[in-house]
Amino acid sequence: MDPESEGPPITTVTPLQQMFASCTGAILTSLMVTPFDVVKIRLQAQNNPFPKGKCFLYSNGLMDHLCVCEEEGNKAWYKKPGRFQGTLDAFLKIIRNEGIKSLWSGLPPTLVMAVPATVIYFTCYDQLTALLRSKLGENESRIPIVAGIMARLGAVTVISPLELIRTKMQSKKFSYEELHRFVSKKVSEDGWISLWRGWAPTILRDVPFSAMYWYNYEVLKKWLCAKSGLYEPTFMINFTSGALSGSFAAVVTLPFDVVKTQKQTQLWIYESQKISMPLQMSTWSIMKNIVAQNGFSGLFTGKLLFTGLNPKLSGTFSKIKGLTSATKCVRKNVTGKTA
């Protein structure tokens, strides 16, 4: 039977079902990916102890969060001594000495923003894709690119101010009244645009990533379905399509990820130490400084971990493969439709 000549019955997926699938997929992805980042941070802290006020990146599988070392001593989860000999040894010792729940340390606070951002992103993508297909036709190749760009723009724009507030709350225990005063003062001094500081490098990384990822994902998915003689993609087809398209997009956009991380860290240092911010803080200026100090390879900097991949790249693989596959799997159970 020719897959192109005949199709399955069309199943309508409501926005509520899409949001439920995205939310569930996001939580499942976080549960799968977070332990690897917890172990990575524990190994980093063991090799280079975090002093009070030091920043480090925490990834819950959905988003990268700039975290701040709040206290001295070994009370915080990322400072507990372990004398780990490597990744596997760290997993085993953490489970044996601290309990399996310690592998998800620090996860709940980060989900407050990561889950809404993921729901906005995937739901907007699905809705925009359906709208554009109804207007332009099912086989229009530009649809994944446009839908991916618009969905990512919306998600980043909504979440950026919340990330600034979350980082500020973590540095000091603010009451809601104090937080309101902080936001009001920042807006009065620097304008509303100050709440979106760091938005530009995030967009430069995430928008091209989304455009490349969704285009390649849809092309690969259709090609694999045609090769397998299937109307609807299986879990493995979604997983494989996500892995291959995510790997390509991650390599291309990795320099912007490095710049975004450095800019976030610098902004935090200047604000926490009340140092006047230099004028050379644009994305292009930071990129030129990195190349001048470390060469072109500095834009692809990262310590090797787990599979030997750059941790940012490896993290991107995990996020894209896990989240896309989990979301599609949940949606299939909810509606009987996988795409």
Short mmCIF file of C-alpha atoms in Angstrom, two decimals:
data_model
loop_
_atom_site.label_atom_id
_atom_site.label_comp_id
_atom_site.label_asym_id
_atom_site.label_seq_id
_atom_site.Cartn_x
_atom_site.Cartn_y
_atom_site.Cartn_z
CA MET A 1 0.00 0.00 0.00
CA ASP A 2 1.37 3.45 -0.96
CA PRO A 3 1.60 5.72 2.12
CA GLU A 4 1.09 8.79 -0.07
CA SER A 5 -2.15 7.60 -1.65
CA GLU A 6 -4.22 7.06 1.43
CA GLY A 7 -4.11 8.48 4.94
CA PRO A 8 -5.54 7.62 8.33
CA PRO A 9 -8.61 9.31 9.81
CA ILE A 10 -7.82 12.86 10.94
CA THR A 11 -7.88 13.32 14.71
CA THR A 12 -8.28 16.85 16.05
CA VAL A 13 -5.97 17.74 18.91
CA THR A 14 -7.29 20.52 21.13
CA PRO A 15 -5.00 23.16 22.69
CA LEU A 16 -5.81 21.75 26.14
CA GLN A 17 -4.68 18.28 25.07
CA GLN A 18 -1.51 19.77 23.56
CA MET A 19 -0.77 21.63 26.81
CA PHE A 20 -1.35 18.48 28.86
CA ALA A 21 0.94 16.45 26.59
CA SER A 22 3.66 19.13 26.68
CA CYS A 23 3.44 19.49 30.46
CA THR A 24 3.63 15.75 31.04
CA GLY A 25 6.45 15.36 28.53
CA ALA A 26 8.36 18.20 30.21
CA ILE A 27 8.09 16.63 33.65
CA LEU A 28 9.13 13.19 32.37
CA THR A 29 12.11 14.74 30.57
CA SER A 30 13.19 16.58 33.73
CA LEU A 31 13.01 13.38 35.76
CA MET A 32 15.20 11.60 33.20
CA VAL A 33 17.82 14.30 32.53
CA THR A 34 18.25 16.09 35.89
CA PRO A 35 20.29 13.32 37.62
CA PHE A 36 23.03 13.69 34.99
CA ASP A 37 23.29 17.43 35.59
CA VAL A 38 23.24 16.98 39.38
CA VAL A 39 26.18 14.58 39.09
CA LYS A 40 27.98 16.99 36.74
CA ILE A 41 27.59 19.86 39.22
CA ARG A 42 28.72 17.70 42.16
CA LEU A 43 31.85 16.68 40.23
CA GLN A 44 32.54 20.30 39.31
CA ALA A 45 32.11 21.42 42.93
CA GLN A 46 34.46 18.65 44.08
CA ASN A 47 37.21 19.71 41.67
CA ASN A 48 36.67 23.47 42.11
CA PRO A 49 34.73 24.23 45.33
CA PHE A 50 32.01 26.86 44.97
CA PRO A 51 32.64 29.91 47.20
CA LYS A 52 29.68 31.94 48.41
CA GLY A 53 28.34 34.11 45.59
CA LYS A 54 29.76 31.96 42.78
CA CYS A 55 27.45 31.27 39.83
CA PHE A 56 26.91 27.90 38.22
CA LEU A 57 24.54 26.59 35.57
CA TYR A 58 21.86 24.07 36.48
CA SER A 59 19.92 22.30 33.73
CA ASN A 60 16.73 20.39 34.46
CA GLY A 61 16.57 19.00 30.94
CA LEU A 62 14.30 21.79 29.74
CA MET A 63 16.13 25.03 30.50
CA ASP A 64 19.49 26.25 31.77
CA HIS A 65 19.23 28.22 35.02
CA LEU A 66 21.86 30.53 36.48
CA CYS A 67 22.18 29.53 40.14
CA VAL A 68 24.14 31.22 42.91
CA CYS A 69 26.01 29.55 45.75
CA GLU A 70 24.14 30.91 48.76
CA GLU A 71 26.05 29.75 51.83
CA GLU A 72 29.35 28.58 53.20
CA GLY A 73 29.94 25.08 54.54
CA ASN A 74 28.64 21.79 53.18
CA LYS A 75 24.90 22.11 53.83
CA ALA A 76 23.79 22.87 50.28
CA TRP A 77 23.22 19.83 48.04
CA TYR A 78 25.88 20.94 45.52
CA LYS A 79 28.53 21.24 48.26
CA LYS A 80 28.11 17.92 50.05
CA PRO A 81 31.43 16.00 50.09
CA GLY A 82 31.52 12.73 48.21
CA ARG A 83 35.09 11.95 47.12
CA PHE A 84 33.79 10.74 43.76
CA GLN A 85 36.13 8.93 41.37
CA GLY A 86 34.04 9.53 38.28
CA THR A 87 30.51 9.75 36.89
CA LEU A 88 29.38 6.19 37.68
CA ASP A 89 31.03 6.29 41.10
CA ALA A 90 29.20 9.57 41.84
CA PHE A 91 25.84 8.04 40.91
CA LEU A 92 26.40 5.02 43.14
CA LYS A 93 27.73 6.98 46.14
CA ILE A 94 24.97 9.60 46.00
CA ILE A 95 22.28 6.90 45.94
CA ARG A 96 23.97 4.85 48.70
CA ASN A 97 24.89 7.70 51.06
CA GLU A 98 22.22 10.33 50.44
CA GLY A 99 19.28 8.44 49.00
CA ILE A 100 18.02 8.27 45.44
CA LYS A 101 16.02 11.51 45.85
CA SER A 102 19.30 13.45 45.97
CA LEU A 103 19.71 12.86 42.22
CA TRP A 104 16.88 15.36 41.72
CA SER A 105 18.25 18.01 44.09
CA GLY A 106 17.29 21.56 43.15
CA LEU A 107 14.71 20.44 40.59
CA PRO A 108 11.36 21.79 41.97
CA PRO A 109 12.22 25.54 41.92
CA THR A 110 13.45 25.38 38.32
CA LEU A 111 10.26 23.70 37.09
CA VAL A 112 8.24 26.80 38.02
CA MET A 113 9.48 28.44 34.82
CA ALA A 114 10.68 25.52 32.73
CA VAL A 115 7.31 23.76 32.51
CA PRO A 116 5.31 26.89 31.49
CA ALA A 117 7.99 27.78 28.93
CA THR A 118 7.83 24.28 27.45
CA VAL A 119 4.02 24.28 27.38
CA ILE A 120 3.98 27.67 25.62
CA TYR A 121 6.62 26.57 23.13
CA PHE A 122 5.15 23.22 22.07
CA THR A 123 1.52 24.35 22.13
CA CYS A 124 2.29 27.45 20.05
CA TYR A 125 4.29 25.35 17.61
CA ASP A 126 1.48 22.83 17.16
CA GLN A 127 -1.20 25.52 16.80
CA LEU A 128 0.84 27.58 14.35
CA THR A 129 1.72 24.48 12.33
CA ALA A 130 -1.96 23.49 12.05
CA LEU A 131 -2.95 27.06 11.10
CA LEU A 132 -0.26 27.39 8.43
CA ARG A 133 -1.01 23.97 6.97
CA SER A 134 -4.68 24.90 6.62
CA LYS A 135 -3.65 28.07 4.74
CA LEU A 136 -0.62 26.90 2.74
CA GLY A 137 -1.17 23.16 2.36
CA GLU A 138 0.24 20.07 4.06
CA ASN A 139 3.42 19.86 2.00
CA GLU A 140 4.69 23.43 2.40
CA SER A 141 8.29 22.99 3.59
CA ARG A 142 8.58 26.44 5.22
CA ILE A 143 5.88 25.77 7.81
CA PRO A 144 8.14 24.12 10.46
CA ILE A 145 10.65 26.97 10.14
CA VAL A 146 8.09 29.76 10.59
CA ALA A 147 6.19 27.95 13.35
CA GLY A 148 9.41 27.09 15.21
CA ILE A 149 10.69 30.67 15.08
CA MET A 150 7.41 32.24 16.24
CA ALA A 151 6.88 29.69 19.02
CA ARG A 152 10.39 30.17 20.40
CA LEU A 153 10.13 33.98 20.21
CA GLY A 154 6.94 33.85 22.24
CA ALA A 155 8.27 31.46 24.88
CA VAL A 156 11.56 33.33 25.41
CA THR A 157 9.84 36.72 25.57
CA VAL A 158 7.36 35.55 28.21
CA ILE A 159 9.91 33.75 30.40
CA SER A 160 12.89 36.17 30.31
CA PRO A 161 11.62 38.55 33.04
CA LEU A 162 10.74 35.60 35.29
CA GLU A 163 14.30 34.26 34.99
CA LEU A 164 15.71 37.61 36.15
CA ILE A 165 13.36 37.66 39.14
CA ARG A 166 14.11 34.04 40.04
CA THR A 167 17.86 34.63 40.01
CA LYS A 168 17.44 37.71 42.21
CA MET A 169 15.25 35.81 44.69
CA GLN A 170 17.82 33.06 44.92
CA SER A 171 20.64 35.45 45.82
CA LYS A 172 18.77 36.72 48.85
CA LYS A 173 15.58 35.70 50.63
CA PHE A 174 13.16 38.35 49.42
CA SER A 175 9.61 38.83 50.63
CA TYR A 176 7.05 39.53 47.91
CA GLU A 177 6.95 43.18 49.01
CA GLU A 178 10.74 43.49 48.69
CA LEU A 179 10.63 41.75 45.32
CA HIS A 180 7.97 44.20 44.13
CA ARG A 181 10.15 47.12 45.25
CA PHE A 182 13.16 45.63 43.45
CA VAL A 183 11.24 45.24 40.17
CA SER A 184 9.69 48.71 40.48
CA LYS A 185 13.09 50.31 41.15
CA LYS A 186 14.70 48.47 38.23
CA VAL A 187 11.93 49.55 35.87
CA SER A 188 12.04 53.19 37.07
CA GLU A 189 15.85 53.36 36.72
CA ASP A 190 16.44 51.37 33.53
CA GLY A 191 13.00 51.10 31.95
CA TRP A 192 10.85 48.05 31.20
CA ILE A 193 13.42 46.81 28.70
CA SER A 194 15.78 46.01 31.61
CA LEU A 195 13.56 43.05 32.53
CA TRP A 196 14.55 41.45 29.23
CA ARG A 197 18.30 41.81 29.70
CA GLY A 198 19.89 38.70 28.20
CA TRP A 199 16.96 38.30 25.79
CA ALA A 200 19.06 39.00 22.67
CA PRO A 201 21.70 36.25 23.08
CA THR A 202 18.95 33.81 24.07
CA ILE A 203 17.07 34.63 20.87
CA LEU A 204 20.25 34.37 18.78
CA ARG A 205 20.72 30.84 20.10
CA ASP A 206 17.15 29.56 20.40
CA VAL A 207 15.49 30.97 17.27
CA PRO A 208 18.00 29.54 14.74
CA PHE A 209 18.02 26.31 16.75
CA SER A 210 14.23 26.03 16.58
CA ALA A 211 14.10 26.81 12.86
CA MET A 212 16.76 24.23 12.00
CA TYR A 213 15.52 21.66 14.47
CA TRP A 214 11.85 21.63 13.46
CA TYR A 215 12.57 21.74 9.72
CA ASN A 216 14.99 18.81 9.89
CA TYR A 217 12.78 16.98 12.38
CA GLU A 218 9.73 17.11 10.11
CA VAL A 219 11.73 16.14 7.01
CA LEU A 220 13.41 13.21 8.75
CA LYS A 221 10.16 12.06 10.31
CA LYS A 222 8.38 11.99 6.93
CA TRP A 223 11.32 10.24 5.29
CA LEU A 224 11.52 7.55 7.98
CA CYS A 225 7.77 7.00 7.88
CA ALA A 226 7.89 6.61 4.10
CA LYS A 227 10.79 4.16 4.36
CA SER A 228 8.91 2.14 6.99
CA GLY A 229 5.58 2.25 5.15
CA LEU A 230 3.87 3.96 8.10
CA TYR A 231 1.25 6.70 8.22
CA GLU A 232 2.13 7.81 11.74
CA PRO A 233 5.61 7.96 13.34
CA THR A 234 6.48 5.52 16.09
CA PHE A 235 8.32 6.42 19.29
CA MET A 236 11.64 5.35 17.75
CA ILE A 237 11.03 7.45 14.62
CA ASN A 238 10.33 10.52 16.79
CA PHE A 239 13.36 9.72 18.92
CA THR A 240 15.71 9.23 15.96
CA SER A 241 14.43 12.32 14.14
CA GLY A 242 14.89 14.41 17.28
CA ALA A 243 18.39 13.09 17.92
CA LEU A 244 19.69 13.74 14.40
CA SER A 245 18.05 17.14 13.88
CA GLY A 246 18.92 18.26 17.41
CA SER A 247 22.58 17.32 17.00
CA PHE A 248 22.94 19.40 13.85
CA ALA A 249 21.13 22.43 15.27
CA ALA A 250 23.11 22.22 18.52
CA VAL A 251 26.50 22.28 16.77
CA VAL A 252 25.53 25.33 14.69
CA THR A 253 24.12 27.37 17.60
CA LEU A 254 26.58 26.33 20.32
CA PRO A 255 28.65 29.57 20.08
CA PHE A 256 25.56 31.62 20.98
CA ASP A 257 24.93 29.31 23.94
CA VAL A 258 28.47 29.99 25.21
CA VAL A 259 27.95 33.76 24.78
CA LYS A 260 24.57 33.64 26.55
CA THR A 261 26.07 31.79 29.52
CA GLN A 262 28.98 34.21 29.82
CA LYS A 263 26.69 37.24 29.57
CA GLN A 264 24.33 35.89 32.25
CA THR A 265 27.27 35.24 34.58
CA GLN A 266 28.83 38.67 34.00
CA LEU A 267 25.52 40.46 34.55
CA TRP A 268 25.08 38.64 37.85
CA ILE A 269 28.62 39.48 39.03
CA TYR A 270 28.22 43.18 38.20
CA GLU A 271 24.83 43.43 39.88
CA SER A 272 25.67 41.41 43.00
CA GLN A 273 28.93 43.29 43.60
CA LYS A 274 27.34 46.62 42.61
CA ILE A 275 29.96 47.27 39.95
CA SER A 276 29.10 49.62 37.11
CA MET A 277 28.39 47.63 33.99
CA PRO A 278 30.86 48.06 31.11
CA LEU A 279 29.64 49.27 27.75
CA GLN A 280 31.12 46.26 25.92
CA MET A 281 28.38 43.85 26.98
CA SER A 282 26.74 43.30 23.62
CA THR A 283 26.57 39.79 22.21
CA TRP A 284 28.99 40.69 19.42
CA SER A 285 31.49 42.26 21.86
CA ILE A 286 31.46 39.21 24.12
CA MET A 287 31.94 36.93 21.12
CA LYS A 288 34.94 38.99 19.92
CA ASN A 289 36.48 38.89 23.40
CA ILE A 290 36.11 35.11 23.58
CA VAL A 291 37.79 34.66 20.19
CA ALA A 292 40.57 37.12 21.13
CA GLN A 293 41.32 35.32 24.41
CA ASN A 294 40.77 31.67 23.49
CA GLY A 295 40.66 31.54 19.72
CA PHE A 296 37.72 30.38 17.60
CA SER A 297 37.56 27.13 19.58
CA GLY A 298 36.62 29.18 22.66
CA LEU A 299 33.13 29.52 21.20
CA PHE A 300 32.78 25.74 21.54
CA THR A 301 34.25 25.51 25.05
CA GLY A 302 33.15 22.80 27.46
CA LYS A 303 34.50 20.06 29.70
CA LEU A 304 34.05 16.51 28.49
CA LEU A 305 31.57 14.40 30.38
CA PHE A 306 29.65 11.16 29.97
CA THR A 307 29.76 10.34 26.25
CA GLY A 308 32.71 12.62 25.53
CA LEU A 309 30.46 15.31 24.07
CA ASN A 310 30.53 18.93 25.11
CA PRO A 311 28.08 19.07 28.06
CA LYS A 312 26.01 21.79 26.43
CA LEU A 313 25.75 19.72 23.26
CA SER A 314 25.04 16.54 25.19
CA GLY A 315 22.41 18.37 27.22
CA THR A 316 20.75 19.59 24.04
CA PHE A 317 20.59 16.04 22.67
CA SER A 318 18.94 14.85 25.86
CA LYS A 319 16.42 17.69 25.97
CA ILE A 320 15.35 17.42 22.36
CA LYS A 321 15.25 13.62 22.13
CA GLY A 322 13.54 13.15 25.46
CA LEU A 323 11.10 16.04 25.35
CA THR A 324 9.94 15.53 21.78
CA SER A 325 9.55 11.77 22.20
CA ALA A 326 7.85 12.08 25.60
CA THR A 327 5.45 14.75 24.34
CA LYS A 328 4.51 12.78 21.24
CA CYS A 329 4.08 9.61 23.28
CA VAL A 330 1.79 11.32 25.80
CA ARG A 331 -0.22 12.94 23.02
CA LYS A 332 -0.73 9.56 21.36
CA ASN A 333 -2.16 8.15 24.59
CA VAL A 334 -4.38 11.19 25.08
CA THR A 335 -5.74 11.56 21.54
CA GLY A 336 -4.58 8.57 19.54
CA LYS A 337 -2.55 10.95 17.35
CA THR A 338 1.23 11.22 17.38
CA ALA A 339 1.92 14.20 15.14
#
